[in-house]
mmCIF file of C-alpha atoms in Angstrom:
data_model
loop_
_atom_site.group_PDB
_atom_site.id
_atom_site.type_symbol
_atom_site.label_atom_id
_atom_site.label_comp_id
_atom_site.label_asym_id
_atom_site.label_seq_id
_atom_site.Cartn_x
_atom_site.Cartn_y
_atom_site.Cartn_z
ATOM 1 C CA MET A 1226 -31.182 -23.114 -12.002
ATOM 2 C CA ARG A 1227 -28.359 -21.015 -13.258
ATOM 3 C CA PRO A 1228 -25.041 -22.693 -14.110
ATOM 4 C CA LYS A 1229 -23.183 -20.483 -11.618
ATOM 5 C CA SER A 1230 -25.386 -21.589 -8.720
ATOM 6 C CA LEU A 1231 -24.977 -25.244 -9.699
ATOM 7 C CA LEU A 1232 -21.211 -24.820 -9.702
ATOM 8 C CA LEU A 1233 -21.165 -23.324 -6.191
ATOM 9 C CA LEU A 1234 -23.448 -26.066 -4.870
ATOM 10 C CA ALA A 1235 -21.228 -28.780 -6.292
ATOM 11 C CA LEU A 1236 -18.144 -27.130 -4.766
ATOM 12 C CA ALA A 1237 -19.773 -26.992 -1.307
ATOM 13 C CA LEU A 1238 -20.814 -30.636 -1.480
ATOM 14 C CA GLY A 1239 -17.300 -31.636 -2.472
ATOM 15 C CA CYS A 1240 -15.726 -29.751 0.460
ATOM 16 C CA GLY A 1241 -18.157 -31.317 2.924
ATOM 17 C CA LEU A 1242 -17.416 -34.785 1.594
ATOM 18 C CA VAL A 1243 -13.673 -34.285 1.972
ATOM 19 C CA ALA A 1244 -14.071 -32.979 5.556
ATOM 20 C CA SER A 1245 -16.248 -35.905 6.602
ATOM 21 C CA ILE A 1246 -13.774 -38.407 5.193
ATOM 22 C CA GLY A 1247 -10.912 -36.723 7.081
ATOM 23 C CA ILE A 1248 -12.786 -36.702 10.391
ATOM 24 C CA SER A 1249 -13.720 -40.352 10.086
ATOM 25 C CA GLN A 1250 -10.114 -41.296 9.406
ATOM 26 C CA VAL A 1251 -8.902 -39.381 12.477
ATOM 27 C CA LEU A 1252 -11.475 -41.049 14.713
ATOM 28 C CA ASP A 1253 -10.584 -44.470 13.377
ATOM 29 C CA SER A 1254 -6.888 -43.875 14.043
ATOM 30 C CA ASN A 1255 -7.594 -42.753 17.634
ATOM 31 C CA ASN A 1256 -9.704 -45.825 18.276
ATOM 32 C CA LYS A 1257 -6.947 -48.033 16.951
ATOM 33 C CA LYS A 1258 -4.382 -46.321 19.201
ATOM 34 C CA GLN A 1259 -6.590 -46.706 22.264
ATOM 35 C CA ALA A 1260 -7.134 -50.338 21.470
ATOM 36 C CA SER A 1261 -3.390 -50.857 21.121
ATOM 37 C CA ILE A 1262 -2.486 -49.235 24.555
ATOM 38 C CA GLU A 1263 -2.019 -51.924 27.185
ATOM 39 C CA THR A 1264 -3.482 -51.067 30.601
ATOM 40 C CA VAL A 1265 -3.000 -52.473 34.093
ATOM 41 C CA PRO A 1266 -5.502 -52.275 37.002
ATOM 42 C CA ILE A 1267 -4.044 -50.524 40.070
ATOM 43 C CA TYR A 1268 -5.507 -49.118 43.278
ATOM 44 C CA VAL A 1269 -5.886 -45.340 43.459
ATOM 45 C CA ALA A 1270 -6.910 -43.235 46.465
ATOM 46 C CA LEU A 1271 -10.440 -41.838 46.234
ATOM 47 C CA GLN A 1272 -9.781 -39.408 49.097
ATOM 48 C CA ASN A 1273 -6.926 -38.117 51.204
ATOM 49 C CA ILE A 1274 -5.635 -40.797 53.576
ATOM 50 C CA ASN A 1275 -3.927 -39.511 56.722
ATOM 51 C CA LEU A 1276 -0.791 -40.980 58.171
ATOM 52 C CA GLY A 1277 -1.533 -44.036 60.320
ATOM 53 C CA ASP A 1278 -5.174 -44.471 59.233
ATOM 54 C CA PRO A 1279 -6.034 -48.093 58.237
ATOM 55 C CA VAL A 1280 -7.151 -48.415 54.620
ATOM 56 C CA ASN A 1281 -10.678 -49.656 53.829
ATOM 57 C CA ASP A 1282 -12.527 -50.239 50.541
ATOM 58 C CA ALA A 1283 -14.281 -46.857 50.701
ATOM 59 C CA MET A 1284 -10.940 -45.044 50.466
ATOM 60 C CA VAL A 1285 -9.644 -46.650 47.254
ATOM 61 C CA SER A 1286 -10.774 -47.922 43.853
ATOM 62 C CA LEU A 1287 -9.339 -50.174 41.149
ATOM 63 C CA GLN A 1288 -8.607 -48.194 37.969
ATOM 64 C CA GLU A 1289 -7.050 -48.991 34.604
ATOM 65 C CA TRP A 1290 -3.766 -47.220 34.016
ATOM 66 C CA PRO A 1291 -1.479 -47.389 30.956
ATOM 67 C CA ARG A 1292 1.261 -49.880 31.661
ATOM 68 C CA ASP A 1293 3.989 -47.351 30.853
ATOM 69 C CA LYS A 1294 2.472 -44.893 33.370
ATOM 70 C CA VAL A 1295 2.201 -47.293 36.297
ATOM 71 C CA PRO A 1296 4.748 -46.377 39.024
ATOM 72 C CA VAL A 1297 7.080 -49.011 40.431
ATOM 73 C CA GLY A 1298 5.562 -50.702 43.491
ATOM 74 C CA ALA A 1299 1.950 -49.892 42.608
ATOM 75 C CA ILE A 1300 -0.545 -52.155 44.402
ATOM 76 C CA THR A 1301 -2.765 -54.244 42.125
ATOM 77 C CA LYS A 1302 -4.375 -56.659 44.633
ATOM 78 C CA TRP A 1303 -6.775 -55.814 47.452
ATOM 79 C CA GLU A 1304 -5.206 -58.275 49.871
ATOM 80 C CA ASP A 1305 -1.933 -56.338 49.528
ATOM 81 C CA ILE A 1306 -3.517 -53.160 50.900
ATOM 82 C CA GLU A 1307 -6.378 -54.181 53.187
ATOM 83 C CA SER A 1308 -6.091 -52.715 56.733
ATOM 84 C CA ARG A 1309 -2.526 -51.489 56.166
ATOM 85 C CA ARG A 1310 -1.497 -48.069 57.492
ATOM 86 C CA PRO A 1311 0.347 -45.461 55.409
ATOM 87 C CA LYS A 1312 3.700 -44.107 56.583
ATOM 88 C CA THR A 1313 2.870 -40.698 55.159
ATOM 89 C CA THR A 1314 -0.133 -38.797 53.882
ATOM 90 C CA ILE A 1315 -1.614 -40.111 50.595
ATOM 91 C CA PHE A 1316 -3.561 -37.627 48.476
ATOM 92 C CA GLN A 1317 -6.661 -38.124 46.358
ATOM 93 C CA GLY A 1318 -5.929 -39.557 42.888
ATOM 94 C CA GLU A 1319 -2.505 -40.864 43.932
ATOM 95 C CA PRO A 1320 -1.684 -44.506 43.088
ATOM 96 C CA LEU A 1321 -1.163 -46.653 46.188
ATOM 97 C CA ASN A 1322 2.469 -47.676 46.463
ATOM 98 C CA ASP A 1323 3.677 -50.537 48.625
ATOM 99 C CA GLY A 1324 6.648 -48.513 49.861
ATOM 100 C CA LYS A 1325 4.338 -45.951 51.488
ATOM 101 C CA PHE A 1326 2.634 -48.476 53.776
ATOM 102 C CA LEU A 1327 3.615 -50.247 56.975
ATOM 103 C CA ALA A 1328 3.426 -54.012 57.154
ATOM 104 C CA LYS A 1329 0.087 -55.551 58.111
ATOM 105 C CA GLY A 1330 -0.584 -55.223 61.826
ATOM 106 C CA GLU A 1331 2.229 -52.684 62.266
ATOM 107 C CA THR A 1332 1.408 -49.287 63.733
ATOM 108 C CA HIS A 1333 3.216 -46.070 62.990
ATOM 109 C CA ASP A 1334 6.327 -45.330 65.063
ATOM 110 C CA PRO A 1335 7.014 -41.575 65.102
ATOM 111 C CA ILE A 1336 10.558 -42.045 66.369
ATOM 112 C CA SER A 1337 11.535 -43.954 63.232
ATOM 113 C CA GLY A 1338 10.969 -40.776 61.226
ATOM 114 C CA ILE A 1339 13.834 -38.898 62.900
ATOM 115 C CA PRO A 1340 16.608 -38.300 60.333
ATOM 116 C CA PRO A 1341 19.840 -40.239 61.007
ATOM 117 C CA GLY A 1342 22.317 -38.250 63.080
ATOM 118 C CA MET A 1343 19.640 -35.904 64.397
ATOM 119 C CA ARG A 1344 17.814 -35.717 67.709
ATOM 120 C CA LEU A 1345 14.404 -34.609 68.965
ATOM 121 C CA LYS A 1346 14.321 -31.835 71.534
ATOM 122 C CA THR A 1347 10.910 -31.189 73.105
ATOM 123 C CA VAL A 1348 10.121 -27.809 74.633
ATOM 124 C CA SER A 1349 7.117 -26.682 76.632
ATOM 125 C CA VAL A 1350 5.167 -23.898 74.945
ATOM 126 C CA ASP A 1351 2.041 -21.819 75.328
ATOM 127 C CA ALA A 1352 0.130 -19.442 73.071
ATOM 128 C CA ARG A 1353 2.850 -16.790 73.304
ATOM 129 C CA LYS A 1354 5.780 -19.138 72.758
ATOM 130 C CA SER A 1355 4.236 -21.102 69.867
ATOM 131 C CA ALA A 1356 2.856 -18.249 67.727
ATOM 132 C CA ALA A 1357 -0.680 -18.631 69.096
ATOM 133 C CA GLY A 1358 -1.009 -22.211 67.859
ATOM 134 C CA LEU A 1359 -0.116 -21.460 64.231
ATOM 135 C CA LEU A 1360 2.825 -23.869 64.147
ATOM 136 C CA SER A 1361 2.406 -27.282 62.532
ATOM 137 C CA PRO A 1362 4.754 -30.210 61.812
ATOM 138 C CA GLY A 1363 7.205 -29.282 59.069
ATOM 139 C CA ASP A 1364 7.280 -25.562 59.873
ATOM 140 C CA ARG A 1365 10.569 -23.728 60.465
ATOM 141 C CA VAL A 1366 11.374 -21.647 63.536
ATOM 142 C CA ASP A 1367 14.155 -19.699 65.257
ATOM 143 C CA VAL A 1368 14.803 -20.366 68.945
ATOM 144 C CA GLN A 1369 15.091 -17.211 71.068
ATOM 145 C CA LEU A 1370 16.450 -17.090 74.624
ATOM 146 C CA PHE A 1371 15.608 -14.475 77.261
ATOM 147 C CA VAL A 1372 17.857 -14.400 80.342
ATOM 148 C CA PRO A 1373 16.759 -12.258 83.322
ATOM 149 C CA GLN A 1374 19.208 -10.329 85.464
ATOM 150 C CA ASN A 1375 20.792 -12.447 88.196
ATOM 151 C CA GLU A 1376 23.961 -10.972 89.658
ATOM 152 C CA ARG A 1377 24.284 -13.906 92.052
ATOM 153 C CA ASN A 1378 24.766 -16.180 89.025
ATOM 154 C CA GLY A 1379 27.056 -13.745 87.246
ATOM 155 C CA ILE A 1380 24.401 -12.178 84.969
ATOM 156 C CA PRO A 1381 24.676 -8.395 85.530
ATOM 157 C CA HIS A 1382 21.832 -7.440 83.167
ATOM 158 C CA SER A 1383 18.919 -8.990 81.291
ATOM 159 C CA PHE A 1384 19.390 -9.814 77.612
ATOM 160 C CA THR A 1385 17.780 -11.598 74.657
ATOM 161 C CA LYS A 1386 19.482 -13.584 71.902
ATOM 162 C CA ILE A 1387 18.539 -15.992 69.101
ATOM 163 C CA ILE A 1388 20.530 -19.160 69.788
ATOM 164 C CA LEU A 1389 19.293 -21.406 66.924
ATOM 165 C CA GLN A 1390 17.963 -20.610 63.456
ATOM 166 C CA ASN A 1391 15.982 -22.467 60.776
ATOM 167 C CA ILE A 1392 14.980 -25.426 62.970
ATOM 168 C CA ARG A 1393 12.285 -27.834 61.719
ATOM 169 C CA VAL A 1394 9.239 -28.605 63.845
ATOM 170 C CA TYR A 1395 8.891 -32.400 63.946
ATOM 171 C CA ALA A 1396 5.770 -32.745 66.078
ATOM 172 C CA VAL A 1397 3.131 -30.586 67.714
ATOM 173 C CA ASP A 1398 2.050 -32.419 70.849
ATOM 174 C CA GLN A 1399 1.680 -35.998 69.468
ATOM 175 C CA ALA A 1400 0.958 -35.026 65.834
ATOM 176 C CA VAL A 1401 3.950 -35.600 63.582
ATOM 177 C CA GLN A 1402 2.273 -34.603 60.286
ATOM 178 C CA ARG A 1403 -0.306 -32.200 58.998
ATOM 179 C CA THR A 1404 -3.690 -33.667 58.117
ATOM 180 C CA ALA A 1405 -4.227 -34.338 54.436
ATOM 181 C CA GLU A 1406 -7.148 -31.922 54.203
ATOM 182 C CA GLY A 1407 -5.298 -29.168 56.021
ATOM 183 C CA THR A 1408 -8.547 -28.165 57.726
ATOM 184 C CA GLU A 1409 -7.750 -29.359 61.215
ATOM 185 C CA GLU A 1410 -8.945 -27.193 64.064
ATOM 186 C CA ARG A 1411 -6.126 -25.111 65.476
ATOM 187 C CA SER A 1412 -5.428 -25.593 69.148
ATOM 188 C CA ILE A 1413 -2.799 -24.241 71.509
ATOM 189 C CA ALA A 1414 -0.040 -26.826 71.760
ATOM 190 C CA LYS A 1415 1.561 -27.737 75.054
ATOM 191 C CA THR A 1416 4.773 -29.188 73.623
ATOM 192 C CA LEU A 1417 6.721 -28.910 70.378
ATOM 193 C CA SER A 1418 9.428 -31.326 69.240
ATOM 194 C CA LEU A 1419 12.284 -29.893 67.166
ATOM 195 C CA VAL A 1420 14.793 -31.706 64.947
ATOM 196 C CA VAL A 1421 18.278 -30.671 66.124
ATOM 197 C CA THR A 1422 21.839 -31.952 66.236
ATOM 198 C CA PRO A 1423 23.213 -33.368 69.517
ATOM 199 C CA GLN A 1424 25.187 -30.153 70.077
ATOM 200 C CA GLN A 1425 22.094 -28.021 69.507
ATOM 201 C CA ALA A 1426 20.115 -30.194 71.925
ATOM 202 C CA SER A 1427 22.751 -29.582 74.619
ATOM 203 C CA ARG A 1428 22.684 -25.856 73.917
ATOM 204 C CA MET A 1429 18.903 -25.763 74.285
ATOM 205 C CA THR A 1430 19.041 -27.674 77.581
ATOM 206 C CA THR A 1431 21.560 -25.189 78.965
ATOM 207 C CA ALA A 1432 19.473 -22.269 77.720
ATOM 208 C CA GLU A 1433 16.305 -23.652 79.349
ATOM 209 C CA ASN A 1434 18.025 -23.629 82.725
ATOM 210 C CA MET A 1435 19.337 -20.088 82.224
ATOM 211 C CA GLY A 1436 16.126 -18.389 81.098
ATOM 212 C CA GLU A 1437 13.038 -18.681 78.909
ATOM 213 C CA LEU A 1438 12.836 -20.067 75.350
ATOM 214 C CA SER A 1439 10.458 -18.801 72.658
ATOM 215 C CA LEU A 1440 9.892 -20.006 69.084
ATOM 216 C CA ILE A 1441 9.770 -17.478 66.233
ATOM 217 C CA PRO A 1442 8.164 -18.783 62.994
ATOM 218 C CA ARG A 1443 9.948 -18.131 59.701
ATOM 219 C CA HIS A 1444 9.126 -18.660 56.014
ATOM 220 C CA PRO A 1445 9.746 -22.274 54.908
ATOM 221 C CA ASP A 1446 11.858 -21.096 51.936
ATOM 222 C CA ASP A 1447 13.955 -18.656 53.981
ATOM 223 C CA ASP A 1448 17.380 -20.265 54.494
ATOM 224 C CA LEU A 1449 19.240 -17.053 55.384
ATOM 225 C CA ILE A 1450 21.189 -17.235 58.654
ATOM 226 C CA VAL A 1451 21.505 -13.769 60.194
ATOM 227 C CA ASP A 1452 24.094 -12.566 62.693
ATOM 228 C CA ASP A 1453 21.923 -11.773 65.701
ATOM 229 C CA ALA A 1454 23.650 -9.640 68.314
ATOM 230 C CA GLU A 1455 22.699 -9.806 71.967
ATOM 231 C CA GLN A 1456 20.018 -7.278 72.890
ATOM 232 C CA SER A 1457 20.005 -5.828 76.414
ATOM 233 C CA LEU A 1458 17.712 -3.350 78.153
ATOM 234 C CA GLU A 1459 20.226 -0.602 77.442
ATOM 235 C CA ASP A 1460 20.033 -1.388 73.718
ATOM 236 C CA ILE A 1461 16.238 -1.361 73.755
ATOM 237 C CA PHE A 1462 15.885 1.991 75.546
ATOM 238 C CA ALA A 1463 18.841 3.700 73.871
ATOM 239 C CA ARG A 1464 18.082 6.752 71.756
ATOM 240 C CA SER A 1465 17.415 6.062 68.126
ATOM 241 C CA ASP A 1466 20.286 6.717 65.744
ATOM 242 C CA SER A 1467 17.915 8.225 63.203
ATOM 243 C CA SER A 1468 19.694 10.436 60.725
ATOM 244 C CA SER A 1469 19.047 14.168 60.400
ATOM 245 C CA ARG A 1470 19.198 15.687 56.944
ATOM 246 C CA GLU A 1471 20.438 18.990 58.354
ATOM 247 C CA LYS A 1472 23.247 17.249 60.240
ATOM 248 C CA GLU A 1473 24.179 15.269 57.163
ATOM 249 C CA ARG A 1474 24.217 18.440 55.049
ATOM 250 C CA ALA A 1475 26.326 20.334 57.624
ATOM 251 C CA ALA A 1476 28.810 17.490 57.835
ATOM 252 C CA PHE A 1477 29.009 17.370 54.048
ATOM 253 C CA ASP A 1478 29.607 21.151 53.787
ATOM 254 C CA LYS A 1479 32.259 21.021 56.500
ATOM 255 C CA SER A 1480 34.044 18.225 54.704
ATOM 256 C CA ASN A 1481 34.019 20.184 51.439
ATOM 257 C CA GLU A 1482 35.340 23.311 53.193
ATOM 258 C CA LYS A 1483 38.208 21.339 54.694
ATOM 259 C CA GLU A 1484 39.106 19.871 51.316
ATOM 260 C CA GLU A 1485 39.093 23.348 49.719
ATOM 261 C CA MET A 1486 41.408 24.724 52.421
ATOM 262 C CA GLU A 1487 43.830 21.841 51.995
ATOM 263 C CA LEU A 1488 43.832 22.346 48.224
ATOM 264 C CA ALA A 1489 44.510 26.092 48.578
ATOM 265 C CA LEU A 1490 47.341 25.400 51.011
ATOM 266 C CA ARG A 1491 48.944 22.955 48.591
ATOM 267 C CA LYS A 1492 48.746 25.534 45.786
ATOM 268 C CA GLU A 1493 50.307 28.215 48.009
ATOM 269 C CA ILE A 1494 53.157 25.928 48.956
ATOM 270 C CA SER A 1495 53.755 25.016 45.315
ATOM 271 C CA HIS A 1496 53.936 28.740 44.285
ATOM 272 C CA ASN A 1497 56.123 29.742 47.252
ATOM 273 C CA PRO A 1498 58.832 27.160 47.731
ATOM 274 C CA THR A 1499 60.345 26.823 51.160
ATOM 275 C CA VAL A 1500 63.516 28.867 51.722
ATOM 276 C CA GLU A 1501 66.174 27.316 53.856
ATOM 277 C CA VAL A 1502 67.018 29.496 56.862
ATOM 278 C CA GLU A 1503 70.605 29.601 58.010
ATOM 279 C CA PRO A 1504 71.074 28.712 61.670
ATOM 280 C CA PRO A 1505 71.849 31.635 64.015
ATOM 281 C CA PHE A 1506 75.317 32.454 65.289
ATOM 282 C CA ARG A 1507 75.757 31.862 69.001
ATOM 283 C CA MET A 1508 78.319 33.788 71.097
ATOM 284 C CA LYS A 1509 79.344 33.421 74.701
ATOM 285 C CA LEU A 1510 79.894 36.724 76.531
ATOM 286 C CA ILE A 1511 82.113 36.834 79.591
ATOM 287 C CA PHE A 1512 81.461 39.664 82.043
ATOM 288 C CA PRO A 1513 83.223 40.365 85.359
ATOM 289 C CA ASN A 1514 80.609 38.552 87.414
ATOM 290 C CA GLU A 1515 78.822 36.362 84.857
ATOM 291 C CA VAL A 1516 78.941 34.517 81.557
ATOM 292 C CA SER A 1517 76.049 34.879 79.051
ATOM 293 C CA GLN A 1518 75.079 33.302 75.712
ATOM 294 C CA ILE A 1519 73.315 35.146 72.905
ATOM 295 C CA ASP A 1520 72.158 34.230 69.358
ATOM 296 C CA PHE A 1521 72.744 36.626 66.437
ATOM 297 C CA ASP A 1522 71.203 36.727 62.986
ATOM 298 C CA ASN A 1523 73.849 35.732 60.431
ATOM 299 C CA THR A 1524 72.511 38.290 57.958
ATOM 300 C CA THR A 1525 72.000 41.428 60.057
ATOM 301 C CA GLY A 1526 74.304 40.710 62.980
ATOM 302 C CA GLU A 1527 71.601 41.760 65.411
ATOM 303 C CA PRO A 1528 70.581 39.698 68.437
ATOM 304 C CA LEU A 1529 67.472 37.580 67.854
ATOM 305 C CA GLU A 1530 65.969 38.340 71.272
ATOM 306 C CA LYS A 1531 66.739 40.445 74.298
ATOM 307 C CA GLU A 1532 69.500 39.077 76.398
ATOM 308 C CA GLU A 1533 67.554 38.992 79.644
ATOM 309 C CA GLU A 1534 64.746 36.922 78.064
ATOM 310 C CA ASN A 1535 66.771 34.342 76.183
ATOM 311 C CA PHE A 1536 70.243 34.012 77.594
ATOM 312 C CA ASN A 1537 71.672 31.751 80.230
ATOM 313 C CA THR A 1538 73.755 33.490 82.861
ATOM 314 C CA TYR A 1539 76.522 31.823 84.792
ATOM 315 C CA SER A 1540 78.526 33.208 87.765
ATOM 316 C CA THR A 1541 82.291 33.539 87.312
ATOM 317 C CA ASN A 1542 84.998 32.740 89.797
ATOM 318 C CA THR A 1543 86.220 35.738 91.806
ATOM 319 C CA VAL A 1544 89.322 36.112 93.908
ATOM 320 C CA GLY A 1545 90.032 38.412 96.770
ATOM 321 C CA ASN A 1546 92.521 41.302 96.458
ATOM 322 C CA GLY A 1547 93.497 41.389 100.076
ATOM 323 C CA SER A 1548 91.286 44.343 100.915
ATOM 324 C CA GLY A 1549 88.108 42.302 101.150
ATOM 325 C CA GLU A 1550 86.870 43.229 97.655
ATOM 326 C CA ALA A 1551 86.336 40.565 95.012
ATOM 327 C CA THR A 1552 87.869 41.007 91.596
ATOM 328 C CA SER A 1553 86.879 39.108 88.452
ATOM 329 C CA THR A 1554 89.333 36.862 86.717
ATOM 330 C CA GLY A 1555 87.794 37.685 83.322
ATOM 331 C CA PRO A 1556 88.264 40.826 81.275
ATOM 332 C CA ASP A 1557 85.792 43.694 81.370
ATOM 333 C CA LEU A 1558 84.597 43.685 77.731
ATOM 334 C CA GLY A 1559 82.070 46.462 78.118
ATOM 335 C CA ALA A 1560 84.038 48.963 80.181
ATOM 336 C CA ASP A 1561 84.663 51.434 77.350
ATOM 337 C CA LYS A 1562 81.229 51.052 75.595
ATOM 338 C CA PRO A 1563 78.218 53.272 76.238
ATOM 339 C CA GLU A 1564 75.112 51.715 77.764
ATOM 340 C CA GLY A 1565 72.876 49.777 75.336
ATOM 341 C CA GLN A 1566 75.621 49.224 72.760
ATOM 342 C CA PHE A 1567 76.937 45.750 72.057
ATOM 343 C CA PRO A 1568 80.496 45.419 73.404
ATOM 344 C CA ILE A 1569 81.908 43.826 70.240
ATOM 345 C CA ASP A 1570 81.997 45.319 66.774
ATOM 346 C CA PHE A 1571 81.618 42.922 63.844
ATOM 347 C CA GLU A 1572 82.993 45.431 61.342
#
């Protein structure tokens, strides 16, 4: 055999020897660690256990768990769990905890699960009012009220309004929790119990006597409270306020045209400043049988308007001359002036 081949063979054998030694050391260290971990036997659920079902030996098994992983209250003795009923659903692989079970001989009391300060309000439902049987305990709903027209009771028109939002369903008929498997057959419930405050319970009772209540399911993570306005028949049948692009464009063009006109007017005013106009000169004219007022332009001396259209005329006092003819007490200012010429010269 050539020296080069012998060298490669020796190198391969050396690498394999080193790898085998390393693997054996790792396995030995793992075995030592496993031997050093202290375990404790506890009972673990072999299947889902529904609320209120008595526990039997086919549902659980005794398993070794690391002591540092054992939860507080874990059950380690069979006599501590035999025939006891869980307060809540226990899932497969979950350690049995003493705090999740009722005392021996005690049955589940649904009323004890009501949160402090809250109340249960039960409403009658059918397929239409309960979302066709899709609601289960723990779901969230909005409560909608429909009030029919009743003018005798002061209700001039029918309307609909959401009176409560984000209300939790506590029980469907007599079931207060979902089954652990979640494969229960859906049925149309006759009653639903809701968790509400005392004030909300009173509001629902009043609403039930006014009209008809319906439950509207909502997403369990949706906490948004919306401002729901009352909806009447007039609102439902009113014409849609859908926008028209042509109307929007016309309104936009009209607005731009108005702005351009205002801008042009401002420029015109800025280039042509306002000139103060002197007030007219007013003169009172006394004729034999009347007194008139007339306004004259201060610049030209001409009357601003015709006398008969703009002037006020007043009668003057006359006195008799003994022959039955009346004579004026005022002077005759226009006696020597031709017709159409103003009786007073300003020059």
